[in-house]
Amino acid sequence: MNSTRSAVSRNTTALAGDCPASGHAVILMTFMLFEVEGFSKRFGAIAALANVSFHVDAGELLGLIGPNGAGKSTLFECLAGVLPSDRGVMRAGGVALNGRARRSMLFYVPDGIAPWPQQPVRWVLDYTVGFLGGRPALRDEVIAQLDLEPLLPQAVGTLSKGQRKRVLLAIGLLTAQPALLIDEPFEGLDLRQAREIATALRTHASRGRTLFLSIHQIGDAARLCDRFVLLSGGRVCGEGTVPQLAAKAKVEGDLEEVFLALT
């Protein structure tokens, strides 16, 4: 991937009524937050990631989709520094990011964990805001969005899978990093909860938070995300919007048809 790529990746038009100081429509430009080039990771003879390259725009909902074993969780762990990659670089503004700079850029929310299981949910959220330097102004809003009020006095280790997922999402949304990596945001949620979570994620993205979501269910990804990175066998098979991916695959249809054609 060319690191001199223009930082401007897509434009949207805002009506003059949205900008009282101006009598004209204005163009709002979304810039590239970071890019990944050549990420590779092997576990013995198995290539979990092979020359993975893509970019992430600021304020977008980017979906990482792929079959089981595609390397989605491994990619997130390498980006977040949980696992070291064998090769590859992550850049912002053309500058390679070291581990400390990545931690300032990204916060990773893994799937299926129970952080601080002996502590009540209230303590976990307060710890996120205080010790982890989170966003205190969002605390009450996030609690309401994720329906956490009844869970605040309960220990994290006593929660159901879906309840723990909502707590994990709250931790992520309260952190200060501009980009949030979430592994399977809808895992363990029922239909109503999944729709409420999707609405909350859209709200935070509309305010400029960048959300990079690993989603197994293609229908969920299609309803929520702006663009997609398709991963299969540790390799990127496509990157872009559904129309862009459909053109590459030379098929007509929805994201599911495109996914089948490219992977």
mmCIF file of C-alpha atoms in Angstrom:
data_model
loop_
_atom_site.group_PDB
_atom_site.id
_atom_site.type_symbol
_atom_site.label_atom_id
_atom_site.label_comp_id
_atom_site.label_asym_id
_atom_site.label_seq_id
_atom_site.Cartn_x
_atom_site.Cartn_y
_atom_site.Cartn_z
ATOM 1 C CA MET A 1 0.000 0.000 0.000
ATOM 2 C CA ASN A 2 1.369 3.402 -0.968
ATOM 3 C CA SER A 3 1.948 5.462 2.184
ATOM 4 C CA THR A 4 1.684 8.657 0.115
ATOM 5 C CA ARG A 5 -1.964 7.908 -0.622
ATOM 6 C CA SER A 6 -4.128 11.025 -0.304
ATOM 7 C CA ALA A 7 -5.472 11.376 3.212
ATOM 8 C CA VAL A 8 -8.835 12.378 1.800
ATOM 9 C CA SER A 9 -10.793 9.198 1.106
ATOM 10 C CA ARG A 10 -14.426 10.187 0.694
ATOM 11 C CA ASN A 11 -16.642 13.285 0.761
ATOM 12 C CA THR A 12 -20.118 13.975 2.036
ATOM 13 C CA THR A 13 -22.186 17.108 1.522
ATOM 14 C CA ALA A 14 -23.754 18.903 4.484
ATOM 15 C CA LEU A 15 -26.742 21.184 3.914
ATOM 16 C CA ALA A 16 -26.298 24.874 4.622
ATOM 17 C CA GLY A 17 -28.884 24.551 7.367
ATOM 18 C CA ASP A 18 -26.438 22.337 9.248
ATOM 19 C CA CYS A 19 -23.845 25.134 9.160
ATOM 20 C CA PRO A 20 -25.504 28.355 10.377
ATOM 21 C CA ALA A 21 -22.401 30.452 9.788
ATOM 22 C CA SER A 22 -22.473 29.762 6.075
ATOM 23 C CA GLY A 23 -24.998 30.490 3.409
ATOM 24 C CA HIS A 24 -23.674 27.713 1.202
ATOM 25 C CA ALA A 25 -23.383 23.969 1.318
ATOM 26 C CA VAL A 26 -20.001 22.767 2.552
ATOM 27 C CA ILE A 27 -17.987 19.670 1.858
ATOM 28 C CA LEU A 28 -16.983 17.585 4.868
ATOM 29 C CA MET A 29 -13.925 15.461 4.158
ATOM 30 C CA THR A 30 -13.151 12.200 5.908
ATOM 31 C CA PHE A 31 -9.436 11.512 6.199
ATOM 32 C CA MET A 32 -7.538 8.271 6.519
ATOM 33 C CA LEU A 33 -6.860 7.540 10.201
ATOM 34 C CA PHE A 34 -4.305 4.796 9.666
ATOM 35 C CA GLU A 35 -3.151 2.208 7.162
ATOM 36 C CA VAL A 36 -1.787 -1.303 7.518
ATOM 37 C CA GLU A 37 0.763 -2.690 5.098
ATOM 38 C CA GLY A 38 2.057 -6.239 4.785
ATOM 39 C CA PHE A 39 0.952 -7.664 8.141
ATOM 40 C CA SER A 40 1.970 -11.326 8.380
ATOM 41 C CA LYS A 41 1.815 -13.836 11.222
ATOM 42 C CA ARG A 42 2.700 -17.521 11.327
ATOM 43 C CA PHE A 43 2.048 -20.155 13.955
ATOM 44 C CA GLY A 44 4.529 -22.835 12.946
ATOM 45 C CA ALA A 45 3.538 -24.071 9.506
ATOM 46 C CA ILE A 46 0.236 -22.181 9.563
ATOM 47 C CA ALA A 47 0.099 -18.721 7.976
ATOM 48 C CA ALA A 48 -2.582 -16.987 10.063
ATOM 49 C CA LEU A 49 -1.999 -13.676 8.239
ATOM 50 C CA ALA A 50 -0.285 -13.251 4.891
ATOM 51 C CA ASN A 51 0.657 -9.783 3.611
ATOM 52 C CA VAL A 52 -2.518 -8.118 4.929
ATOM 53 C CA SER A 53 -2.929 -4.494 3.780
ATOM 54 C CA PHE A 54 -5.845 -2.051 4.068
ATOM 55 C CA HIS A 55 -6.713 1.403 5.410
ATOM 56 C CA VAL A 56 -9.142 2.776 7.996
ATOM 57 C CA ASP A 57 -10.916 6.112 7.567
ATOM 58 C CA ALA A 58 -11.605 8.369 10.535
ATOM 59 C CA GLY A 59 -15.164 8.126 11.821
ATOM 60 C CA GLU A 60 -16.175 5.143 9.731
ATOM 61 C CA LEU A 61 -17.801 1.856 10.638
ATOM 62 C CA LEU A 62 -15.461 -0.641 8.991
ATOM 63 C CA GLY A 63 -16.433 -4.300 8.949
ATOM 64 C CA LEU A 64 -13.885 -7.112 9.007
ATOM 65 C CA ILE A 65 -15.676 -10.175 7.690
ATOM 66 C CA GLY A 66 -14.518 -13.662 6.897
ATOM 67 C CA PRO A 67 -15.216 -17.322 7.636
ATOM 68 C CA ASN A 68 -14.111 -19.064 10.813
ATOM 69 C CA GLY A 69 -10.328 -19.390 10.828
ATOM 70 C CA ALA A 70 -9.852 -16.494 8.417
ATOM 71 C CA GLY A 71 -7.497 -14.701 10.817
ATOM 72 C CA LYS A 72 -9.842 -11.941 12.042
ATOM 73 C CA SER A 73 -9.022 -12.231 15.746
ATOM 74 C CA THR A 74 -5.326 -12.686 14.994
ATOM 75 C CA LEU A 75 -5.340 -9.496 12.941
ATOM 76 C CA PHE A 76 -6.972 -7.523 15.748
ATOM 77 C CA GLU A 77 -4.531 -8.943 18.293
ATOM 78 C CA CYS A 78 -1.560 -7.998 16.105
ATOM 79 C CA LEU A 79 -2.910 -4.489 15.498
ATOM 80 C CA ALA A 80 -3.459 -3.978 19.228
ATOM 81 C CA GLY A 81 -0.047 -5.383 20.165
ATOM 82 C CA VAL A 82 -1.432 -8.398 22.034
ATOM 83 C CA LEU A 83 0.475 -10.570 19.558
ATOM 84 C CA PRO A 84 3.620 -9.490 17.708
ATOM 85 C CA SER A 85 3.318 -9.642 13.941
ATOM 86 C CA ASP A 86 6.154 -11.289 12.028
ATOM 87 C CA ARG A 87 6.188 -8.540 9.401
ATOM 88 C CA GLY A 88 4.254 -5.448 8.484
ATOM 89 C CA VAL A 89 3.810 -1.836 9.484
ATOM 90 C CA MET A 90 0.973 0.377 10.672
ATOM 91 C CA ARG A 91 1.158 4.059 9.680
ATOM 92 C CA ALA A 92 -0.711 7.252 10.490
ATOM 93 C CA GLY A 93 0.009 10.294 8.369
ATOM 94 C CA GLY A 94 2.764 8.346 6.652
ATOM 95 C CA VAL A 95 4.596 7.740 9.951
ATOM 96 C CA ALA A 96 5.117 4.203 11.271
ATOM 97 C CA LEU A 97 3.502 3.686 14.673
ATOM 98 C CA ASN A 98 5.433 1.978 17.463
ATOM 99 C CA GLY A 99 3.738 0.078 20.281
ATOM 100 C CA ARG A 100 3.120 3.143 22.436
ATOM 101 C CA ALA A 101 1.668 5.129 19.530
ATOM 102 C CA ARG A 102 -0.624 2.229 18.636
ATOM 103 C CA ARG A 103 -1.924 2.035 22.194
ATOM 104 C CA SER A 104 -2.771 5.733 21.978
ATOM 105 C CA MET A 105 -4.553 5.161 18.659
ATOM 106 C CA LEU A 106 -6.413 1.880 19.284
ATOM 107 C CA PHE A 107 -8.376 0.161 22.002
ATOM 108 C CA TYR A 108 -9.163 -3.523 21.475
ATOM 109 C CA VAL A 109 -12.309 -5.184 22.837
ATOM 110 C CA PRO A 110 -11.869 -8.989 22.544
ATOM 111 C CA ASP A 111 -14.715 -11.471 22.542
ATOM 112 C CA GLY A 112 -15.591 -13.865 25.344
ATOM 113 C CA ILE A 113 -13.663 -12.453 28.291
ATOM 114 C CA ALA A 114 -14.835 -11.388 31.777
ATOM 115 C CA PRO A 115 -12.554 -8.547 32.943
ATOM 116 C CA TRP A 116 -12.199 -8.097 36.714
ATOM 117 C CA PRO A 117 -14.751 -10.876 37.388
ATOM 118 C CA GLN A 118 -14.956 -10.233 41.146
ATOM 119 C CA GLN A 119 -15.732 -6.545 40.739
ATOM 120 C CA PRO A 120 -19.192 -5.009 40.215
ATOM 121 C CA VAL A 121 -20.005 -3.472 36.861
ATOM 122 C CA ARG A 122 -20.110 0.016 38.424
ATOM 123 C CA TRP A 123 -16.496 -0.369 39.610
ATOM 124 C CA VAL A 124 -15.375 -1.569 36.154
ATOM 125 C CA LEU A 125 -16.893 1.437 34.402
ATOM 126 C CA ASP A 126 -15.502 3.875 36.968
ATOM 127 C CA TYR A 127 -12.075 2.239 36.630
ATOM 128 C CA THR A 128 -12.264 2.627 32.845
ATOM 129 C CA VAL A 129 -13.053 6.322 33.170
ATOM 130 C CA GLY A 130 -10.561 6.994 35.963
ATOM 131 C CA PHE A 131 -7.495 4.780 35.721
ATOM 132 C CA LEU A 132 -7.693 4.142 31.959
ATOM 133 C CA GLY A 133 -8.296 7.817 31.177
ATOM 134 C CA GLY A 134 -11.747 7.311 29.693
ATOM 135 C CA ARG A 135 -14.510 9.757 28.832
ATOM 136 C CA PRO A 136 -16.490 10.699 31.961
ATOM 137 C CA ALA A 137 -18.983 12.776 29.976
ATOM 138 C CA LEU A 138 -20.176 9.616 28.212
ATOM 139 C CA ARG A 139 -20.616 7.421 31.299
ATOM 140 C CA ASP A 140 -24.328 7.944 31.918
ATOM 141 C CA GLU A 141 -25.158 7.924 28.212
ATOM 142 C CA VAL A 142 -23.352 4.634 27.603
ATOM 143 C CA ILE A 143 -25.017 3.033 30.630
ATOM 144 C CA ALA A 144 -28.407 4.030 29.214
ATOM 145 C CA GLN A 145 -27.587 3.002 25.634
ATOM 146 C CA LEU A 146 -26.479 -0.474 26.709
ATOM 147 C CA ASP A 147 -29.136 -0.898 29.419
ATOM 148 C CA LEU A 148 -26.551 -1.438 32.156
ATOM 149 C CA GLU A 149 -28.295 0.279 35.062
ATOM 150 C CA PRO A 150 -29.731 -2.985 36.505
ATOM 151 C CA LEU A 151 -26.304 -4.629 36.228
ATOM 152 C CA LEU A 152 -24.228 -1.960 38.013
ATOM 153 C CA PRO A 153 -24.156 -3.706 41.430
ATOM 154 C CA GLN A 154 -23.528 -7.190 39.992
ATOM 155 C CA ALA A 155 -20.092 -8.807 39.778
ATOM 156 C CA VAL A 156 -18.883 -9.203 36.198
ATOM 157 C CA GLY A 157 -18.184 -12.907 36.745
ATOM 158 C CA THR A 158 -21.853 -13.583 37.568
ATOM 159 C CA LEU A 159 -23.202 -12.090 34.328
ATOM 160 C CA SER A 160 -24.559 -14.012 31.359
ATOM 161 C CA LYS A 161 -22.679 -14.030 28.055
ATOM 162 C CA GLY A 162 -24.865 -11.306 26.580
ATOM 163 C CA GLN A 163 -24.595 -9.153 29.701
ATOM 164 C CA ARG A 164 -20.802 -9.454 29.705
ATOM 165 C CA LYS A 165 -20.781 -8.450 26.054
ATOM 166 C CA ARG A 166 -22.661 -5.250 26.872
ATOM 167 C CA VAL A 167 -20.189 -4.461 29.666
ATOM 168 C CA LEU A 168 -17.254 -5.035 27.309
ATOM 169 C CA LEU A 169 -18.804 -2.707 24.741
ATOM 170 C CA ALA A 170 -19.321 -0.074 27.440
ATOM 171 C CA ILE A 171 -15.652 -0.306 28.423
ATOM 172 C CA GLY A 172 -14.646 0.234 24.812
ATOM 173 C CA LEU A 173 -17.007 3.146 24.207
ATOM 174 C CA LEU A 174 -15.775 4.894 27.347
ATOM 175 C CA THR A 175 -12.090 4.733 26.404
ATOM 176 C CA ALA A 176 -10.303 7.756 24.966
ATOM 177 C CA GLN A 177 -8.589 6.221 21.921
ATOM 178 C CA PRO A 178 -9.925 7.476 18.568
ATOM 179 C CA ALA A 179 -10.251 3.967 17.088
ATOM 180 C CA LEU A 180 -12.061 1.045 18.670
ATOM 181 C CA LEU A 181 -11.492 -2.555 17.546
ATOM 182 C CA ILE A 182 -14.374 -4.806 18.583
ATOM 183 C CA ASP A 183 -14.316 -8.568 18.068
ATOM 184 C CA GLU A 184 -17.868 -9.896 17.436
ATOM 185 C CA PRO A 185 -19.933 -7.020 18.905
ATOM 186 C CA PHE A 186 -23.219 -8.944 18.557
ATOM 187 C CA GLU A 187 -22.110 -12.315 19.936
ATOM 188 C CA GLY A 188 -24.438 -13.492 22.715
ATOM 189 C CA LEU A 189 -27.065 -10.802 22.085
ATOM 190 C CA ASP A 190 -30.692 -11.375 21.146
ATOM 191 C CA LEU A 191 -32.280 -9.560 18.192
ATOM 192 C CA ARG A 192 -33.570 -6.594 20.193
ATOM 193 C CA GLN A 193 -30.255 -6.129 22.003
ATOM 194 C CA ALA A 194 -28.305 -6.405 18.741
ATOM 195 C CA ARG A 195 -30.422 -3.647 17.186
ATOM 196 C CA GLU A 196 -29.948 -1.423 20.235
ATOM 197 C CA ILE A 197 -26.194 -2.006 20.154
ATOM 198 C CA ALA A 198 -26.086 -1.222 16.423
ATOM 199 C CA THR A 199 -27.911 2.054 17.059
ATOM 200 C CA ALA A 200 -25.469 2.967 19.835
ATOM 201 C CA LEU A 201 -22.455 2.186 17.637
ATOM 202 C CA ARG A 202 -23.852 4.332 14.809
ATOM 203 C CA THR A 203 -24.351 7.196 17.255
ATOM 204 C CA HIS A 204 -20.734 7.106 18.407
ATOM 205 C CA ALA A 205 -19.422 6.796 14.844
ATOM 206 C CA SER A 206 -21.523 9.798 13.777
ATOM 207 C CA ARG A 207 -19.598 11.841 16.367
ATOM 208 C CA GLY A 208 -16.262 10.868 14.847
ATOM 209 C CA ARG A 209 -15.350 7.668 16.704
ATOM 210 C CA THR A 210 -13.755 5.136 14.377
ATOM 211 C CA LEU A 211 -15.153 1.623 14.799
ATOM 212 C CA PHE A 212 -13.467 -1.411 13.242
ATOM 213 C CA LEU A 213 -15.711 -4.416 13.835
ATOM 214 C CA SER A 214 -15.022 -8.101 13.299
ATOM 215 C CA ILE A 215 -18.432 -9.571 12.450
ATOM 216 C CA HIS A 216 -19.147 -13.205 11.633
ATOM 217 C CA GLN A 217 -22.753 -12.699 10.495
ATOM 218 C CA ILE A 218 -22.712 -11.040 7.077
ATOM 219 C CA GLY A 219 -26.257 -9.704 7.465
ATOM 220 C CA ASP A 220 -25.279 -7.824 10.639
ATOM 221 C CA ALA A 221 -22.222 -6.386 8.901
ATOM 222 C CA ALA A 222 -24.207 -5.282 5.850
ATOM 223 C CA ARG A 223 -26.781 -3.427 7.961
ATOM 224 C CA LEU A 224 -24.212 -1.571 10.047
ATOM 225 C CA CYS A 225 -20.937 -0.935 8.254
ATOM 226 C CA ASP A 226 -19.865 1.694 5.710
ATOM 227 C CA ARG A 227 -17.031 -0.326 4.174
ATOM 228 C CA PHE A 228 -15.611 -3.802 4.487
ATOM 229 C CA VAL A 229 -12.345 -5.706 4.567
ATOM 230 C CA LEU A 230 -12.854 -9.293 3.390
ATOM 231 C CA LEU A 231 -10.427 -11.776 4.925
ATOM 232 C CA SER A 232 -10.073 -15.418 3.935
ATOM 233 C CA GLY A 233 -7.217 -17.788 4.688
ATOM 234 C CA GLY A 234 -5.276 -14.933 6.276
ATOM 235 C CA ARG A 235 -5.371 -12.840 3.090
ATOM 236 C CA VAL A 236 -7.354 -9.750 2.119
ATOM 237 C CA CYS A 237 -9.715 -10.693 -0.716
ATOM 238 C CA GLY A 238 -11.289 -7.289 -1.081
ATOM 239 C CA GLU A 239 -11.712 -3.870 0.514
ATOM 240 C CA GLY A 240 -14.370 -1.238 -0.105
ATOM 241 C CA THR A 241 -18.078 -0.538 -0.153
ATOM 242 C CA VAL A 242 -20.550 -3.151 -1.364
ATOM 243 C CA PRO A 243 -20.754 -1.573 -4.867
ATOM 244 C CA GLN A 244 -16.949 -1.432 -5.082
ATOM 245 C CA LEU A 245 -16.610 -5.055 -4.005
ATOM 246 C CA ALA A 246 -19.387 -6.153 -6.352
ATOM 247 C CA ALA A 247 -17.575 -4.494 -9.249
ATOM 248 C CA LYS A 248 -14.386 -6.304 -8.308
ATOM 249 C CA ALA A 249 -16.199 -9.625 -8.026
ATOM 250 C CA LYS A 250 -18.151 -8.950 -11.253
ATOM 251 C CA VAL A 251 -21.399 -9.996 -9.613
ATOM 252 C CA GLU A 252 -24.716 -8.351 -8.902
ATOM 253 C CA GLY A 253 -26.237 -8.758 -5.478
ATOM 254 C CA ASP A 254 -25.812 -8.057 -1.792
ATOM 255 C CA LEU A 255 -22.797 -8.431 0.471
ATOM 256 C CA GLU A 256 -23.421 -12.150 0.873
ATOM 257 C CA GLU A 257 -23.146 -12.740 -2.893
ATOM 258 C CA VAL A 258 -20.048 -10.579 -3.070
ATOM 259 C CA PHE A 259 -18.469 -12.408 -0.152
ATOM 260 C CA LEU A 260 -19.071 -15.820 -1.716
ATOM 261 C CA ALA A 261 -17.644 -14.661 -5.029
ATOM 262 C CA LEU A 262 -14.464 -13.178 -3.552
ATOM 263 C CA THR A 263 -13.703 -15.781 -0.902
#
